[in-house]
Tab-separated table of C-alpha atoms in Angstrom:
chain	number	residue	atom	x	y	z
A	1	MET	CA	147.209	25.542	18.708
A	2	SER	CA	143.828	25.880	20.136
A	3	VAL	CA	140.911	23.443	19.303
A	4	SER	CA	137.452	24.158	20.657
A	5	PRO	CA	134.605	21.989	20.229
A	6	SER	CA	132.549	21.485	17.245
A	7	ALA	CA	129.201	23.745	16.062
A	8	SER	CA	128.843	20.366	14.658
A	9	PRO	CA	130.457	17.220	15.998
A	10	SER	CA	131.872	14.920	13.391
A	11	SER	CA	130.729	12.144	15.541
A	12	SER	CA	127.267	10.768	16.240
A	13	SER	CA	125.444	7.902	17.382
A	14	THR	CA	123.458	7.952	14.053
A	15	SER	CA	123.821	8.110	10.643
A	16	ARG	CA	123.212	11.323	8.701
A	17	SER	CA	122.941	9.146	5.629
A	18	THR	CA	119.365	7.885	4.461
A	19	SER	CA	120.125	5.656	2.170
A	20	GLY	CA	122.494	1.995	1.887
A	21	SER	CA	125.145	1.453	1.256
A	22	SER	CA	126.500	0.953	-2.419
A	23	ALA	CA	129.519	-0.447	-4.714
A	24	SER	CA	131.028	3.267	-4.827
A	25	SER	CA	130.932	4.694	-1.666
A	26	GLY	CA	131.208	1.459	0.454
A	27	PRO	CA	129.249	1.421	3.764
A	28	THR	CA	127.487	3.790	5.945
A	29	GLN	CA	127.581	4.403	9.551
A	30	ALA	CA	124.575	3.121	9.638
A	31	ASP	CA	125.236	-0.264	7.493
A	32	LEU	CA	128.165	-0.295	9.896
A	33	PHE	CA	126.118	-0.190	13.624
A	34	ASP	CA	123.600	-2.421	11.981
A	35	PHE	CA	126.056	-5.386	11.556
A	36	VAL	CA	128.133	-4.490	14.804
A	37	ARG	CA	124.498	-5.076	16.152
A	38	ARG	CA	123.680	-7.684	14.566
A	39	THR	CA	127.272	-9.293	15.260
A	40	ALA	CA	126.614	-8.780	19.153
A	41	ALA	CA	123.338	-10.386	18.955
A	42	ASP	CA	125.213	-13.970	17.742
A	43	THR	CA	126.166	-15.504	21.315
A	44	GLU	CA	127.526	-18.432	19.724
A	45	LEU	CA	130.297	-16.436	18.469
A	46	ILE	CA	130.730	-13.665	21.437
A	47	ASP	CA	131.112	-17.232	23.374
A	48	SER	CA	133.754	-18.187	20.555
A	49	LEU	CA	136.051	-15.427	21.400
A	50	PRO	CA	139.074	-16.926	23.627
A	51	LEU	CA	139.921	-14.404	26.617
A	52	ASP	CA	143.127	-13.567	28.103
A	53	PRO	CA	143.297	-12.543	31.911
A	54	GLU	CA	146.309	-10.071	30.972
A	55	GLY	CA	145.867	-8.868	27.375
A	56	ARG	CA	143.088	-7.846	25.261
A	57	THR	CA	142.533	-10.585	22.850
A	58	TRP	CA	140.554	-10.230	19.013
A	59	VAL	CA	139.693	-11.978	15.536
A	60	ARG	CA	139.202	-10.247	13.036
A	61	LEU	CA	135.752	-10.633	11.207
A	62	GLU	CA	134.369	-10.164	7.484
A	63	GLY	CA	132.846	-6.767	7.650
A	64	PRO	CA	130.064	-5.774	5.410
A	65	GLY	CA	130.928	-4.423	1.454
A	66	GLY	CA	134.436	-4.541	1.861
A	67	SER	CA	134.848	-3.377	5.523
A	68	GLU	CA	137.322	-3.984	8.128
A	69	ALA	CA	135.593	-5.649	11.580
A	70	TRP	CA	137.043	-7.146	15.063
A	71	LEU	CA	135.438	-9.178	17.979
A	72	ILE	CA	137.352	-7.689	20.796
A	73	GLY	CA	137.703	-9.526	24.373
A	74	TRP	CA	138.439	-6.601	27.304
A	75	PRO	CA	140.231	-8.157	30.528
A	76	PRO	CA	138.810	-6.216	33.910
A	77	GLY	CA	141.678	-2.935	33.838
A	78	THR	CA	142.291	-2.299	30.073
A	79	GLY	CA	141.840	0.043	27.510
A	80	THR	CA	143.103	1.598	24.271
A	81	GLY	CA	145.183	4.688	25.029
A	82	TRP	CA	143.659	7.671	23.605
A	83	HIS	CA	143.489	7.430	19.395
A	84	ASP	CA	141.307	8.326	16.093
A	85	HIS	CA	140.851	6.139	12.962
A	86	ALA	CA	142.030	8.552	10.478
A	87	GLU	CA	140.115	8.184	7.521
A	88	SER	CA	138.213	5.556	8.593
A	89	VAL	CA	134.157	6.119	9.797
A	90	GLY	CA	132.759	3.408	12.423
A	91	ALA	CA	130.841	1.933	15.082
A	92	PHE	CA	131.287	-0.382	17.857
A	93	LEU	CA	129.140	-1.937	20.262
A	94	THR	CA	129.234	-3.789	23.255
A	95	ALA	CA	128.252	-7.301	23.475
A	96	SER	CA	128.741	-8.179	27.279
A	97	GLY	CA	130.309	-6.536	30.289
A	98	GLU	CA	130.441	-2.827	29.664
A	99	LEU	CA	133.045	-0.443	28.582
A	100	LYS	CA	133.820	3.615	29.135
A	101	GLU	CA	134.348	5.549	25.563
A	102	ASN	CA	136.007	8.887	26.612
A	103	SER	CA	136.092	11.247	23.625
A	104	LEU	CA	136.459	14.907	22.157
A	105	THR	CA	134.000	16.888	21.113
A	106	ALA	CA	136.404	18.701	18.678
A	107	ARG	CA	137.272	18.624	14.685
A	108	LEU	CA	141.274	18.688	15.086
A	109	PRO	CA	143.470	19.299	12.087
A	110	SER	CA	144.056	15.874	10.519
A	111	ASP	CA	148.112	16.583	9.737
A	112	GLY	CA	151.009	19.153	10.570
A	113	TRP	CA	150.380	18.969	14.181
A	114	LYS	CA	152.054	17.387	17.244
A	115	THR	CA	150.773	19.277	20.375
A	116	LEU	CA	146.903	20.675	20.507
A	117	GLU	CA	145.593	22.759	23.602
A	118	LEU	CA	142.682	21.832	23.866
A	119	SER	CA	139.295	24.034	25.146
A	120	ASP	CA	137.141	24.101	27.783
A	121	GLY	CA	133.734	21.397	27.084
A	122	VAL	CA	135.152	18.832	23.981
A	123	ASP	CA	135.856	16.392	26.362
A	124	ARG	CA	132.668	13.341	26.726
A	125	GLU	CA	132.239	10.468	28.719
A	126	ARG	CA	129.795	7.186	27.777
A	127	ARG	CA	129.102	4.248	29.573
A	128	LEU	CA	128.099	1.362	27.117
A	129	SER	CA	126.085	-1.048	28.751
A	130	SER	CA	126.049	-4.852	26.964
A	131	GLY	CA	123.843	-4.033	23.995
A	132	GLN	CA	124.530	-0.347	23.872
A	133	GLY	CA	126.652	1.140	21.248
A	134	ARG	CA	127.367	4.178	18.269
A	135	SER	CA	128.991	4.827	15.641
A	136	PHE	CA	131.292	7.512	14.506
A	137	GLY	CA	132.541	9.853	11.292
A	138	ARG	CA	136.165	10.219	10.609
A	139	HIS	CA	139.000	11.523	12.930
A	140	HIS	CA	137.091	10.509	15.912
A	141	VAL	CA	139.473	11.271	19.202
A	142	HIS	CA	139.014	8.379	21.647
A	143	GLU	CA	139.900	5.995	24.329
A	144	VAL	CA	137.959	3.055	25.485
A	145	LEU	CA	138.171	1.196	28.738
A	146	ASN	CA	137.046	-1.789	30.845
A	147	GLU	CA	136.755	-0.234	34.629
A	148	SER	CA	135.439	-3.113	35.704
A	149	PRO	CA	137.655	-4.678	38.283
A	150	GLU	CA	136.798	-7.633	37.496
A	151	ARG	CA	134.486	-8.308	34.380
A	152	HIS	CA	135.960	-9.212	30.476
A	153	ALA	CA	134.137	-7.132	28.447
A	154	ILE	CA	133.765	-7.956	24.442
A	155	SER	CA	132.773	-5.932	21.816
A	156	VAL	CA	132.256	-5.538	18.237
A	157	HIS	CA	133.543	-2.615	15.750
A	158	ALA	CA	133.638	-1.909	12.150
A	159	TYR	CA	135.555	0.660	10.273
A	160	TYR	CA	135.466	1.467	6.400
A	161	PRO	CA	137.140	2.222	4.377
A	162	PRO	CA	139.653	-0.851	6.488
A	163	LEU	CA	141.878	1.314	8.808
A	164	PRO	CA	144.819	3.153	6.537
A	165	GLN	CA	146.648	4.257	9.602
A	166	ILE	CA	145.839	4.669	13.827
A	167	ARG	CA	147.529	7.715	15.564
A	168	ARG	CA	147.947	6.956	18.939
A	169	TYR	CA	147.984	10.228	21.570
A	170	SER	CA	148.924	10.973	24.792
A	171	ARG	CA	146.887	13.240	27.308
A	172	SER	CA	148.006	16.115	30.009
A	173	GLY	CA	145.202	18.139	31.143
A	174	PRO	CA	144.239	19.853	28.192
A	175	ILE	CA	147.277	18.945	25.924
A	176	LEU	CA	147.394	16.175	23.286
A	177	ARG	CA	150.511	14.768	21.828
A	178	LEU	CA	150.360	12.872	18.438
A	179	GLU	CA	152.545	10.121	19.830
A	180	GLN	CA	152.806	7.955	16.616
A	181	VAL	CA	151.378	7.059	13.710
A	182	GLU	CA	150.347	2.955	13.335
A	183	ARG	CA	149.703	1.586	10.118
A	184	PRO	CA	147.706	-1.936	8.928
A	185	GLU	CA	151.222	-3.723	8.726
A	186	ASP	CA	152.353	-2.388	12.422
A	187	TRP	CA	149.314	-4.844	13.848
A	188	GLN	CA	148.361	-7.584	11.406
């Protein structure tokens, strides 16, 4: 199966919704982005995160409207690997340091595949320094990295609905393989 760029990518740095969240629909991408922006500006909270020199650290936060939120510390040279957040929309923002996000602009099939060949032109790269972030839609495939050789990065993330699963992928050139599906009980 080959996947080409979407005519309208499923990810966006701004929400297409113009209204706030409602009790029935939950927070929008814009609501989540506003939350991560405000939270990243809380220097007392950011400075309170314990940083480990070897592995990522995280603290769960109270997100808006029933969303799932995290404060994450990234030691130099760490990253997530390729993954998506299934049916959840999300937002993240770098509170300190710099993160790099590699993402795909192609909409992937949600189920029923193990290996895809990606077409040319689906890769995107963003460098997000302190105060910069983005929101994204469902099935957004990306990896997040702290490429600094000596400096930690800290970021704030929010997802709605709370993550039902994370699909992890391996990538070799244009070949993307589904390697594992994790559920909340696997990481909490």
